[in-house]
Short mmCIF file of C-alpha atoms and ligand atoms in Angstrom, two decimals:
data_model
loop_
_atom_site.label_atom_id
_atom_site.label_comp_id
_atom_site.label_asym_id
_atom_site.label_seq_id
_atom_site.Cartn_x
_atom_site.Cartn_y
_atom_site.Cartn_z
CA UNK A 1 88.88 22.00 127.14
CA UNK A 2 87.88 18.62 128.28
CA UNK A 3 87.24 19.81 131.86
CA UNK A 4 85.34 22.99 131.25
CA UNK A 5 83.38 22.88 134.38
CA UNK A 6 86.50 22.86 136.41
CA UNK A 7 87.64 26.07 134.74
CA UNK A 8 84.44 27.53 135.58
CA UNK A 9 84.64 26.66 139.13
CA UNK A 10 88.19 28.12 139.32
CA UNK A 11 86.93 31.28 137.74
CA UNK A 12 84.18 31.51 140.30
CA UNK A 13 86.69 30.96 143.22
CA UNK A 14 89.23 33.58 141.96
CA UNK A 15 86.28 36.15 141.18
CA UNK A 16 85.24 35.39 144.75
CA UNK A 17 88.40 36.02 146.21
CA UNK A 18 89.11 39.05 144.37
CA UNK A 19 85.69 40.46 145.49
CA UNK A 20 86.51 39.40 149.22
CA UNK A 21 89.71 41.13 149.08
CA UNK A 22 88.79 44.45 147.56
CA UNK A 23 86.22 44.50 150.11
CA UNK A 24 88.57 43.96 152.97
CA UNK A 25 90.83 46.56 151.70
CA UNK A 26 88.16 48.96 151.55
CA UNK A 27 87.06 48.09 155.07
CA UNK A 28 90.48 48.49 156.35
CA UNK A 29 91.18 51.75 154.39
CA UNK A 30 88.04 53.26 155.69
CA UNK A 31 88.64 51.86 159.16
CA UNK A 32 85.07 50.61 159.49
CA UNK A 33 84.05 48.46 162.47
CA UNK A 34 84.44 45.15 160.92
CA UNK A 35 84.87 43.86 157.39
CA UNK A 36 81.69 42.14 156.07
CA UNK A 37 82.97 38.72 156.50
CA UNK A 38 83.45 39.51 160.37
CA UNK A 39 79.98 41.33 160.42
CA UNK A 40 78.31 38.12 159.02
CA UNK A 41 80.40 36.03 161.58
CA UNK A 42 79.09 38.26 164.37
CA UNK A 43 75.62 38.16 163.21
CA UNK A 44 76.04 34.22 163.07
CA UNK A 45 77.09 34.22 166.75
CA UNK A 46 74.17 36.41 167.65
CA UNK A 47 71.68 33.96 166.19
CA UNK A 48 73.27 30.80 167.39
CA UNK A 49 71.70 29.26 170.40
CA UNK A 50 73.72 30.18 173.61
CA UNK A 51 74.79 26.69 174.28
CA UNK A 52 76.45 26.30 171.01
CA UNK A 53 78.17 29.51 171.45
CA UNK A 54 79.33 28.31 174.92
CA UNK A 55 80.50 25.13 173.68
CA UNK A 56 82.20 26.95 170.75
CA UNK A 57 84.00 29.21 173.09
CA UNK A 58 85.12 26.38 175.36
CA UNK A 59 86.49 24.23 172.49
CA UNK A 60 88.06 26.87 170.49
CA UNK A 61 88.97 28.97 173.60
CA UNK A 62 89.88 32.44 172.59
CA UNK A 63 89.95 31.59 168.84
CA UNK A 64 86.40 30.90 168.55
CA UNK A 65 85.91 34.20 166.21
CA UNK A 66 88.89 33.05 164.07
CA UNK A 67 87.50 29.58 163.65
CA UNK A 68 84.32 31.02 162.74
CA UNK A 69 85.70 33.25 160.11
CA UNK A 70 87.84 30.44 158.66
CA UNK A 71 84.78 28.25 158.46
CA UNK A 72 82.80 30.75 156.88
CA UNK A 73 85.60 31.37 154.28
CA UNK A 74 85.56 27.62 153.47
CA UNK A 75 81.89 27.74 152.97
CA UNK A 76 82.36 30.61 150.65
CA UNK A 77 85.02 28.90 148.82
CA UNK A 78 82.69 26.19 147.93
CA UNK A 79 79.78 28.71 147.10
CA UNK A 80 82.25 30.63 144.78
CA UNK A 81 82.87 27.57 142.89
CA UNK A 82 79.23 26.63 142.42
CA UNK A 83 78.51 30.11 141.27
CA UNK A 84 81.46 30.11 138.89
CA UNK A 85 79.81 26.84 137.29
CA UNK A 86 76.31 28.49 137.33
CA UNK A 87 77.79 31.46 135.54
CA UNK A 88 78.49 29.21 132.53
CA UNK A 89 74.99 28.49 131.64
CA UNK A 90 73.02 30.79 133.91
CA UNK A 91 74.72 34.00 134.16
CA UNK A 92 71.55 35.77 136.02
CA UNK A 93 71.66 32.93 138.58
CA UNK A 94 75.27 33.50 139.46
CA UNK A 95 74.69 37.21 139.72
CA UNK A 96 71.74 36.53 141.94
CA UNK A 97 74.05 34.24 144.25
CA UNK A 98 76.52 37.10 144.44
CA UNK A 99 73.83 39.73 145.23
CA UNK A 100 72.24 37.19 147.77
CA UNK A 101 75.65 37.04 149.37
CA UNK A 102 76.24 40.74 149.56
CA UNK A 103 72.73 41.03 150.93
CA UNK A 104 73.54 38.89 153.97
CA UNK A 105 76.61 41.17 154.49
CA UNK A 106 74.60 44.01 154.30
CA UNK A 107 71.91 42.83 156.62
CA UNK A 108 74.86 41.79 159.02
CA UNK A 109 76.39 45.58 158.80
CA UNK A 110 72.85 46.89 159.17
CA UNK A 111 72.08 45.13 162.49
CA UNK A 112 75.03 46.89 164.26
CA UNK A 113 73.98 49.78 166.37
CA UNK A 114 73.37 53.07 164.08
CA UNK A 115 75.64 52.05 161.11
CA UNK A 116 76.75 54.91 159.08
CA UNK A 117 76.41 54.84 155.28
CA UNK A 118 80.11 54.42 155.14
CA UNK A 119 79.85 51.05 156.69
CA UNK A 120 78.23 49.59 153.59
CA UNK A 121 80.90 50.81 151.13
CA UNK A 122 83.04 47.51 151.70
CA UNK A 123 79.84 45.48 150.70
CA UNK A 124 79.20 47.43 147.72
CA UNK A 125 82.59 47.41 146.32
CA UNK A 126 83.00 43.72 147.15
CA UNK A 127 79.81 43.19 145.07
CA UNK A 128 81.23 45.12 142.23
CA UNK A 129 84.54 43.13 142.41
CA UNK A 130 82.75 39.72 142.16
CA UNK A 131 80.60 40.81 139.30
CA UNK A 132 83.42 42.55 137.34
CA UNK A 133 86.18 39.77 137.99
CA UNK A 134 83.44 37.15 137.04
CA UNK A 135 82.35 38.93 133.89
CA UNK A 136 86.16 39.12 132.61
CA UNK A 137 86.87 35.60 133.39
CA UNK A 138 83.63 34.30 131.85
CA UNK A 139 84.23 36.29 128.76
CA UNK A 140 87.58 34.82 127.89
CA UNK A 141 86.24 31.18 129.02
CA UNK A 142 83.50 31.35 126.53
CA UNK A 143 85.81 32.48 123.95
CA UNK A 144 88.10 29.52 124.67
CA UNK A 145 85.18 27.09 124.77
CA UNK A 146 83.99 28.48 121.42
CA UNK A 147 87.53 28.09 119.70
CA UNK A 148 87.95 24.73 121.27
CA UNK A 149 84.63 23.41 119.87
CA UNK A 150 85.19 25.08 116.64
CA UNK A 151 85.84 23.00 113.52
CA UNK A 152 87.79 25.78 111.87
CA UNK A 153 91.32 24.56 111.53
CA UNK A 154 92.37 28.06 111.96
CA UNK A 155 90.94 28.58 115.35
CA UNK A 156 93.79 28.33 117.92
CA UNK A 157 92.52 27.39 121.15
CA UNK A 158 96.11 27.86 122.83
CA UNK A 159 95.62 31.82 122.09
CA UNK A 160 92.19 32.05 123.95
CA UNK A 161 93.58 29.80 126.75
CA UNK A 162 96.53 31.80 127.32
CA UNK A 163 94.36 34.80 127.69
CA UNK A 164 92.07 33.16 130.09
CA UNK A 165 95.14 32.29 132.24
CA UNK A 166 96.45 35.81 131.99
CA UNK A 167 93.07 37.20 133.34
CA UNK A 168 92.92 34.65 135.95
CA UNK A 169 96.36 35.58 136.94
CA UNK A 170 95.44 39.31 137.00
CA UNK A 171 92.54 38.43 139.12
CA UNK A 172 94.71 36.48 141.62
CA UNK A 173 96.95 39.48 141.62
CA UNK A 174 94.08 41.91 142.56
CA UNK A 175 93.22 39.52 145.19
CA UNK A 176 96.41 39.43 146.61
CA UNK A 177 97.10 43.06 146.37
CA UNK A 178 93.61 43.72 147.98
CA UNK A 179 94.45 41.41 150.87
CA UNK A 180 97.73 43.15 151.29
CA UNK A 181 96.29 46.47 151.27
CA UNK A 182 93.83 45.31 153.76
CA UNK A 183 96.34 44.04 156.01
CA UNK A 184 98.60 47.04 155.77
CA UNK A 185 95.96 49.56 156.21
CA UNK A 186 94.15 47.58 158.86
CA UNK A 187 97.13 47.16 160.96
CA UNK A 188 96.89 50.53 162.96
CA UNK A 189 93.40 49.37 164.05
CA UNK A 190 94.74 45.93 164.75
CA UNK A 191 97.61 47.17 166.79
CA UNK A 192 95.04 49.39 168.73
CA UNK A 193 92.73 46.48 169.10
CA UNK A 194 95.64 44.46 170.58
CA UNK A 195 96.74 47.09 172.88
CA UNK A 196 93.27 47.27 174.14
CA UNK A 197 92.90 43.58 174.56
CA UNK A 198 95.95 43.58 176.66
CA UNK A 199 95.21 46.36 178.69
CA UNK A 200 94.49 45.90 182.51
CA UNK A 201 93.53 49.10 184.16
CA UNK A 202 93.94 49.14 187.98
CA UNK A 203 90.87 49.63 189.86
CA UNK A 204 88.39 48.84 186.97
CA UNK A 205 85.87 46.65 188.46
CA UNK A 206 83.12 44.61 186.57
CA UNK A 207 79.66 45.95 186.49
CA UNK A 208 76.94 44.46 188.88
CA UNK A 209 73.33 45.58 188.17
CA UNK A 210 72.28 47.05 191.48
CA UNK A 211 69.51 44.90 193.08
CA UNK A 212 65.99 46.44 192.18
CA UNK A 213 67.24 48.49 189.28
CA UNK A 214 65.89 45.85 186.86
CA UNK A 215 61.98 44.91 187.04
CA UNK A 216 62.56 42.01 184.74
CA UNK A 217 59.57 42.78 182.48
CA UNK A 218 59.83 40.81 179.21
CA UNK A 219 60.29 43.28 176.06
CA UNK A 220 62.03 45.88 178.14
CA UNK A 221 65.53 46.30 177.12
CA UNK A 222 68.13 45.51 179.71
CA UNK A 223 68.78 48.19 182.39
CA UNK A 224 72.51 47.73 181.65
CA UNK A 225 73.37 48.41 177.98
CA UNK A 226 75.90 45.98 176.62
CA UNK A 227 78.75 47.72 174.89
CA UNK A 228 77.83 45.90 171.58
CA UNK A 229 74.16 47.41 171.65
CA UNK A 230 75.11 50.83 172.91
CA UNK A 231 74.04 53.51 170.46
CA UNK A 232 76.76 55.13 168.31
CA UNK A 233 76.95 58.71 167.23
CA UNK A 234 79.74 60.69 166.04
CA UNK A 235 80.78 62.61 162.80
CA UNK A 236 84.06 60.55 162.17
CA UNK A 237 83.98 58.80 158.97
CA UNK A 238 87.22 57.05 159.97
CA UNK A 239 87.39 56.33 163.67
CA UNK A 240 90.47 57.52 165.44
CA UNK A 241 92.87 54.78 166.25
CA UNK A 242 94.95 55.80 169.21
CA UNK A 243 97.37 53.74 171.26
CA UNK A 244 97.43 54.58 174.86
CA UNK A 245 101.29 55.24 174.77
CA UNK A 246 100.46 57.97 171.95
CA UNK A 247 97.71 59.61 173.92
CA UNK A 248 98.12 62.98 175.55
CA UNK A 249 95.72 65.24 177.15
CA UNK A 250 96.45 69.06 177.00
CA UNK A 251 94.63 71.08 179.65
CA UNK A 252 95.29 74.94 179.04
CA UNK A 253 93.67 78.29 178.63
CA UNK A 254 92.36 80.17 181.42
CA UNK A 255 94.29 78.17 184.03
CA UNK A 256 97.08 78.74 186.39
CA UNK A 257 99.21 75.80 185.28
CA UNK A 258 98.80 74.23 182.05
CA UNK A 259 98.75 70.38 182.40
CA UNK A 260 99.88 67.53 180.07
CA UNK A 261 98.74 64.28 181.07
CA UNK A 262 99.90 60.93 179.54
CA UNK A 263 97.79 57.82 179.71
CA UNK A 264 100.01 56.47 182.46
CA UNK A 265 99.52 59.75 184.45
CA UNK A 266 95.86 59.33 184.04
CA UNK A 267 95.59 55.73 185.13
CA UNK A 268 97.94 56.36 188.07
CA UNK A 269 95.11 58.65 189.60
CA UNK A 270 92.41 57.47 191.88
CA UNK A 271 89.70 55.91 189.85
CA UNK A 272 86.09 56.60 190.11
CA UNK A 273 83.17 54.36 188.85
CA UNK A 274 79.57 55.02 188.35
CA UNK A 275 76.32 54.05 186.51
CA UNK A 276 75.69 56.87 184.13
CA UNK A 277 72.91 57.02 181.51
CA UNK A 278 74.22 58.80 178.13
CA UNK A 279 71.78 60.14 175.60
CA UNK A 280 71.71 61.90 172.28
CA UNK A 281 69.99 65.23 171.82
CA UNK A 282 68.84 64.02 168.43
CA UNK A 283 66.79 61.17 170.29
CA UNK A 284 63.34 61.51 169.25
CA UNK A 285 60.22 60.75 171.68
CA UNK A 286 60.38 57.33 172.22
CA UNK A 287 63.62 56.82 170.39
CA UNK A 288 66.57 54.61 171.36
CA UNK A 289 69.52 57.08 171.20
CA UNK A 290 70.26 56.15 174.89
CA UNK A 291 72.26 53.72 176.88
CA UNK A 292 73.24 52.92 180.37
CA UNK A 293 76.68 51.65 181.21
CA UNK A 294 79.04 51.25 184.22
CA UNK A 295 81.98 53.95 183.58
CA UNK A 296 85.40 53.87 185.09
CA UNK A 297 87.57 56.93 185.04
CA UNK A 298 89.11 59.90 186.79
CA UNK A 299 87.20 62.86 188.22
CA UNK A 300 87.66 66.01 186.13
CA UNK A 301 86.80 68.01 189.10
CA UNK A 302 90.17 67.01 190.63
CA UNK A 303 92.10 67.21 187.53
CA UNK A 304 90.82 70.78 186.57
CA UNK A 305 91.36 71.88 190.19
CA UNK A 306 94.87 71.09 189.63
CA UNK A 307 95.20 73.33 186.53
CA UNK A 308 93.49 76.08 188.49
CA UNK A 309 90.60 77.84 186.43
CA UNK A 310 90.37 81.39 186.45
CA UNK A 311 87.29 82.62 188.31
CA UNK A 312 86.00 84.30 185.02
CA UNK A 313 86.18 81.20 183.04
CA UNK A 314 82.83 79.37 182.63
CA UNK A 315 83.35 76.86 179.78
CA UNK A 316 85.58 74.04 178.62
CA UNK A 317 86.23 73.65 174.98
CA UNK A 318 86.89 70.01 174.39
CA UNK A 319 88.52 68.72 171.33
CA UNK A 320 88.87 65.26 170.06
CA UNK A 321 91.67 63.81 168.09
CA UNK A 322 89.75 63.96 164.91
CA UNK A 323 88.99 67.54 165.42
CA UNK A 324 85.40 67.51 166.77
CA UNK A 325 84.61 70.07 169.30
CA UNK A 326 82.01 70.77 172.14
CA UNK A 327 81.64 73.48 174.83
CA UNK A 328 80.80 72.04 178.21
CA UNK A 329 79.89 74.27 181.22
CA UNK A 330 82.86 74.39 183.64
CA UNK A 331 80.49 74.11 186.56
CA UNK A 332 79.18 70.87 185.42
CA UNK A 333 82.70 69.66 185.07
CA UNK A 334 83.67 70.84 188.64
CA UNK A 335 80.67 70.29 190.97
CA UNK A 336 79.80 67.21 192.86
CA UNK A 337 78.64 65.26 190.15
CA UNK A 338 80.86 62.27 188.70
CA UNK A 339 82.00 64.18 185.40
CA UNK A 340 84.96 61.89 184.41
CA UNK A 341 87.56 61.28 181.95
CA UNK A 342 86.35 57.68 181.10
CA UNK A 343 88.76 54.75 180.26
CA UNK A 344 86.53 51.83 180.65
CA UNK A 345 82.75 51.12 179.71
CA UNK A 346 80.97 48.12 181.66
CA UNK A 347 84.10 47.06 183.05
CA UNK A 348 86.17 46.85 179.76
CA UNK A 349 88.67 49.24 178.14
CA UNK A 350 86.40 51.66 175.87
CA UNK A 351 85.70 50.20 172.60
CA UNK A 352 87.39 52.16 169.62
CA UNK A 353 83.91 53.40 168.46
CA UNK A 354 83.13 54.66 171.97
CA UNK A 355 86.33 56.69 172.28
CA UNK A 356 89.38 54.64 173.11
CA UNK A 357 91.53 55.20 174.91
CA UNK A 358 89.87 58.10 176.85
CA UNK A 359 86.59 60.00 176.67
CA UNK A 360 84.72 62.40 178.57
CA UNK A 361 81.36 61.49 180.46
CA UNK A 362 79.19 64.09 182.33
CA UNK A 363 76.06 63.08 183.93
CA UNK A 364 72.93 65.24 183.07
CA UNK A 365 74.19 66.67 179.72
CA UNK A 366 73.44 65.45 176.33
CA UNK A 367 76.40 63.85 174.45
CA UNK A 368 76.83 66.68 172.00
CA UNK A 369 78.03 69.23 174.72
CA UNK A 370 79.80 66.68 176.89
CA UNK A 371 80.84 63.31 176.05
CA UNK A 372 83.82 64.00 173.77
CA UNK A 373 85.43 60.53 172.59
CA UNK A 374 89.07 60.27 171.56
CA UNK A 375 89.34 63.58 173.69
CA UNK A 376 92.80 65.18 173.54
CA UNK A 377 92.44 68.70 174.49
CA UNK A 378 90.52 70.68 177.11
CA UNK A 379 90.61 74.51 176.90
CA UNK A 380 89.27 76.34 179.89
CA UNK A 381 87.68 79.34 178.34
CA UNK A 382 84.35 81.35 178.20
CA UNK A 383 81.22 80.60 176.29
CA UNK A 384 81.25 84.13 174.79
CA UNK A 385 84.67 83.36 173.25
CA UNK A 386 83.97 80.04 171.54
CA UNK A 387 81.74 78.12 169.11
CA UNK A 388 81.75 74.22 168.82
CA UNK A 389 80.85 71.70 166.23
CA UNK A 390 77.03 71.49 166.79
CA UNK A 391 76.57 75.11 168.04
CA UNK A 392 77.85 76.28 164.73
CA UNK A 393 75.12 74.24 163.36
CA UNK A 394 72.22 75.71 165.12
CA UNK A 395 72.11 73.55 168.20
CA UNK A 396 71.86 75.10 171.62
CA UNK A 397 75.03 76.21 173.48
CA UNK A 398 73.80 74.49 176.86
CA UNK A 399 72.41 71.04 176.69
CA UNK A 400 70.99 69.91 180.11
CA UNK A 401 69.12 66.53 179.68
CA UNK A 402 65.32 67.11 179.58
CA UNK A 403 62.99 64.82 181.54
CA UNK A 404 61.72 62.22 179.50
CA UNK A 405 60.07 58.82 179.57
CA UNK A 406 59.19 55.87 177.10
CA UNK A 407 56.87 52.87 176.76
CA UNK A 408 58.88 49.90 175.85
CA UNK A 409 55.73 47.39 176.23
CA UNK A 410 53.28 47.11 174.81
CA UNK A 411 54.80 48.19 171.48
CA UNK A 412 52.94 50.56 168.99
CA UNK A 413 50.48 48.25 166.94
CA UNK A 414 50.56 45.57 169.36
CA UNK A 415 47.34 43.27 169.95
CA UNK A 416 47.18 42.40 173.75
CA UNK A 417 44.57 40.29 175.55
CA UNK A 418 41.86 42.40 177.04
CA UNK A 419 42.00 42.59 180.72
CA UNK A 420 44.99 43.03 182.68
CA UNK A 421 47.79 44.51 180.69
CA UNK A 422 51.28 45.26 182.00
CA UNK A 423 52.60 48.33 180.63
CA UNK A 424 56.47 49.14 181.20
CA UNK A 425 59.41 51.22 180.20
CA UNK A 426 62.00 53.79 180.99
CA UNK A 427 61.96 57.33 182.42
CA UNK A 428 65.18 59.50 182.94
CA UNK A 429 66.06 62.95 184.14
CA UNK A 430 69.67 62.67 184.79
CA UNK A 431 71.28 64.38 187.48
CA UNK A 432 67.78 65.28 188.89
CA UNK A 433 66.46 62.02 189.25
CA UNK A 434 62.98 60.54 188.70
CA UNK A 435 60.38 60.93 191.31
CA UNK A 436 57.41 59.30 189.77
CA UNK A 437 56.04 58.02 186.38
CA UNK A 438 52.39 58.06 185.29
CA UNK A 439 50.52 56.52 182.47
CA UNK A 440 47.43 57.53 180.83
CA UNK A 441 44.76 55.39 178.99
CA UNK A 442 42.74 57.20 176.26
CA UNK A 443 43.18 60.61 177.85
CA UNK A 444 41.76 59.44 181.26
CA UNK A 445 43.24 59.92 184.38
CA UNK A 446 47.08 59.43 185.18
CA UNK A 447 47.74 56.24 186.88
CA UNK A 448 50.87 55.85 189.10
CA UNK A 449 53.45 53.32 187.82
CA UNK A 450 55.73 51.55 190.21
CA UNK A 451 59.33 52.83 189.62
CA UNK A 452 62.53 50.74 190.30
CA UNK A 453 65.19 51.67 192.60
CA UNK A 454 68.40 53.19 191.00
CA UNK A 455 71.84 53.62 192.47
CA UNK A 456 71.97 57.37 191.80
CA UNK A 457 70.06 60.02 189.93
CA UNK A 458 72.02 59.81 186.93
CA UNK A 459 70.61 56.50 185.56
CA UNK A 460 67.49 55.93 183.79
CA UNK A 461 64.75 54.34 185.66
CA UNK A 462 62.55 51.36 184.83
CA UNK A 463 58.84 51.55 185.47
CA UNK A 464 55.78 49.16 185.39
CA UNK A 465 52.01 49.45 185.80
CA UNK A 466 49.24 47.18 185.35
CA UNK A 467 46.33 48.58 183.21
CA UNK A 468 42.73 47.40 182.87
CA UNK A 469 41.93 47.37 179.24
CA UNK A 470 38.55 46.77 177.62
CA UNK A 471 38.19 45.22 174.22
CA UNK A 472 38.95 47.70 171.45
CA UNK A 473 41.59 50.10 170.54
CA UNK A 474 43.63 52.17 172.97
CA UNK A 475 45.90 54.90 173.23
CA UNK A 476 48.84 54.83 176.02
CA UNK A 477 50.63 57.78 177.12
CA UNK A 478 53.43 58.14 179.77
CA UNK A 479 54.88 61.18 181.49
CA UNK A 480 57.59 61.45 184.30
CA UNK A 481 57.78 63.64 187.25
CA UNK A 482 61.34 64.77 188.39
CA UNK A 483 62.63 64.45 191.89
CA UNK A 484 62.51 68.14 191.79
CA UNK A 485 58.74 68.10 191.27
CA UNK A 486 58.83 69.20 187.58
CA UNK A 487 56.35 67.29 185.33
CA UNK A 488 57.28 66.23 181.79
CA UNK A 489 55.54 68.46 179.30
CA UNK A 490 53.24 67.35 176.52
CA UNK A 491 54.15 70.03 174.51
CA UNK A 492 55.68 68.71 171.38
CA UNK A 493 59.21 70.19 170.34
CA UNK A 494 61.72 69.02 167.63
CA UNK A 495 65.14 67.79 168.79
CA UNK A 496 66.75 71.03 167.32
CA UNK A 497 67.96 72.99 169.02
CA UNK A 498 68.11 71.40 172.54
CA UNK A 499 66.28 68.01 172.56
CA UNK A 500 62.70 66.85 171.93
CA UNK A 501 59.80 67.11 174.20
CA UNK A 502 56.34 65.49 174.19
CA UNK A 503 54.63 62.44 175.64
CA UNK A 504 55.51 59.05 174.21
CA UNK A 505 52.24 57.56 172.72
CA UNK A 506 51.51 54.10 171.69
CA UNK A 507 48.32 52.89 170.00
CA UNK A 508 47.38 49.19 170.74
CA UNK A 509 44.29 46.98 170.29
CA UNK A 510 43.01 44.85 173.25
CA UNK A 511 41.43 41.81 171.93
CA UNK A 512 39.07 39.11 173.66
N1 MTE B 601 85.00 62.76 168.85
C1 MTE B 601 83.53 62.97 168.93
N2 MTE B 601 82.86 62.77 170.16
C2 MTE B 601 81.67 62.79 170.20
C3 MTE B 601 80.73 63.02 169.10
C4 MTE B 601 81.53 63.04 167.72
O1 MTE B 601 80.94 63.49 166.87
N3 MTE B 601 82.87 63.18 167.78
N4 MTE B 601 79.36 62.81 169.32
C5 MTE B 601 78.77 63.26 170.48
C6 MTE B 601 77.46 63.02 170.62
S1 MTE B 601 76.26 63.97 169.71
C7 MTE B 601 76.95 62.01 171.58
S2 MTE B 601 75.31 61.71 171.62
C8 MTE B 601 77.85 60.92 172.07
C9 MTE B 601 77.48 59.37 171.58
O2 MTE B 601 78.52 58.72 172.25
P1 MTE B 601 78.39 57.24 171.92
O3 MTE B 601 78.76 57.06 170.61
O4 MTE B 601 79.67 56.60 172.70
O5 MTE B 601 77.08 56.43 172.36
O6 MTE B 601 79.13 61.25 171.88
C10 MTE B 601 79.55 62.59 171.73
N5 MTE B 601 80.95 62.69 171.55
MO1 MO B 602 74.32 63.39 170.22
#
């Protein structure tokens, strides 16, 4: 027992590995977006200055993420060894250390767009793994130490030492088994990720923000929402992982010809691309369940026309691979708008979370009645014959997007210098278009804002207006006017059953 500190360090490392491994296994089994280690690695990349990231990418090329994860694991090894030694005399400090590490992972997971509760499971299980493994190993190390230091000739250090080794062996086994489960369970997701990375879809072009669409006001989110920041809403605890070769879309029901499309059939069609803003019916006034992307796909109007819908059909029941359903007006899928089966988002194959390999996008409708991710089945039918996932729960059958607007700067509670204050944000009324945006200070007259140009009526619109504010507290309000002349109502309505209404209001203080 001469080198007791070394044994404690070993115990720390083994417990650490076991915790990481069970966390990884749970992450893979639940198919959550990233294991905590990767989430932290991504967080680190996000916080690292651009020049360093650029250097790392150039130096390590495509392996930059791998290098980062390996580097983090090395740092963790050292930390685990230190925590193991700490556990010897200051148990609470070691536990605090594990909790802090889990806290970092938790923050990294929480910083992803709209993380579900399930995404925290790997962090919680990992922390439990650490604590349990460390407790068991510490127990036997202590006994060994006691016996080794004992004067009693009957005490047998061999016996306790053997026990510690057995427990250490079991912990190693758990770590190896957890790692194995993680590999095997994660393989379908890895295969799909690999297939996605290698995919080159003919005709998909990179997005270029149209000139004049972004006003460049500081504090206003980007006009084009990057995939990594795009809000995520779905009911799937485990995200479907579908390889393009395994994907098939069935179009049937009230049609003249039933169609079955493979991925290759789909991508050999004529591509269509467009800027379309997607938002969720659950978005509260001023909320951020909205994003704008460059979508590439294949026009549903053409595909449905081939199937030949019957004249008395008025709906399409869409079903995703995980069994989620929604009912979409047939008219919205067949008129001149760019309703599409999308395969790419912002010039890249759809991310798995956003519906890889194929999802529906329909300008002008909320996601819950139109934007089916992992879509596999379209049944042409009638609204009076179907129910769908959300309409079963009291949401409206039809979900046209309501006209809305939002102030992004100044933010609620901000202090601003009195005098000229730039107020800016977004307005949207997909498939009708925004004609004007007006801002009101303290219930006074509505002031016209300048609105940016947009490539079509299906995207959100940036706006800005210079306000003149006296010292003191002020309340700012915004409302939009549609291109059809309709004015956004100030009547407050809840998101249920068909979308929130009311004017977004921001309270600020102007200071000398
Ligand atoms: N398969 C599936 N598709 C779905 C949903 C879902 O729960 N499952 N939710 C819908 C809702 S309510 C919205 S708002 C959009 C969100 O799409 P996003 O996660 O890509 O932003 O997806 C729609 N498509
Ligand atoms: Mo939604």
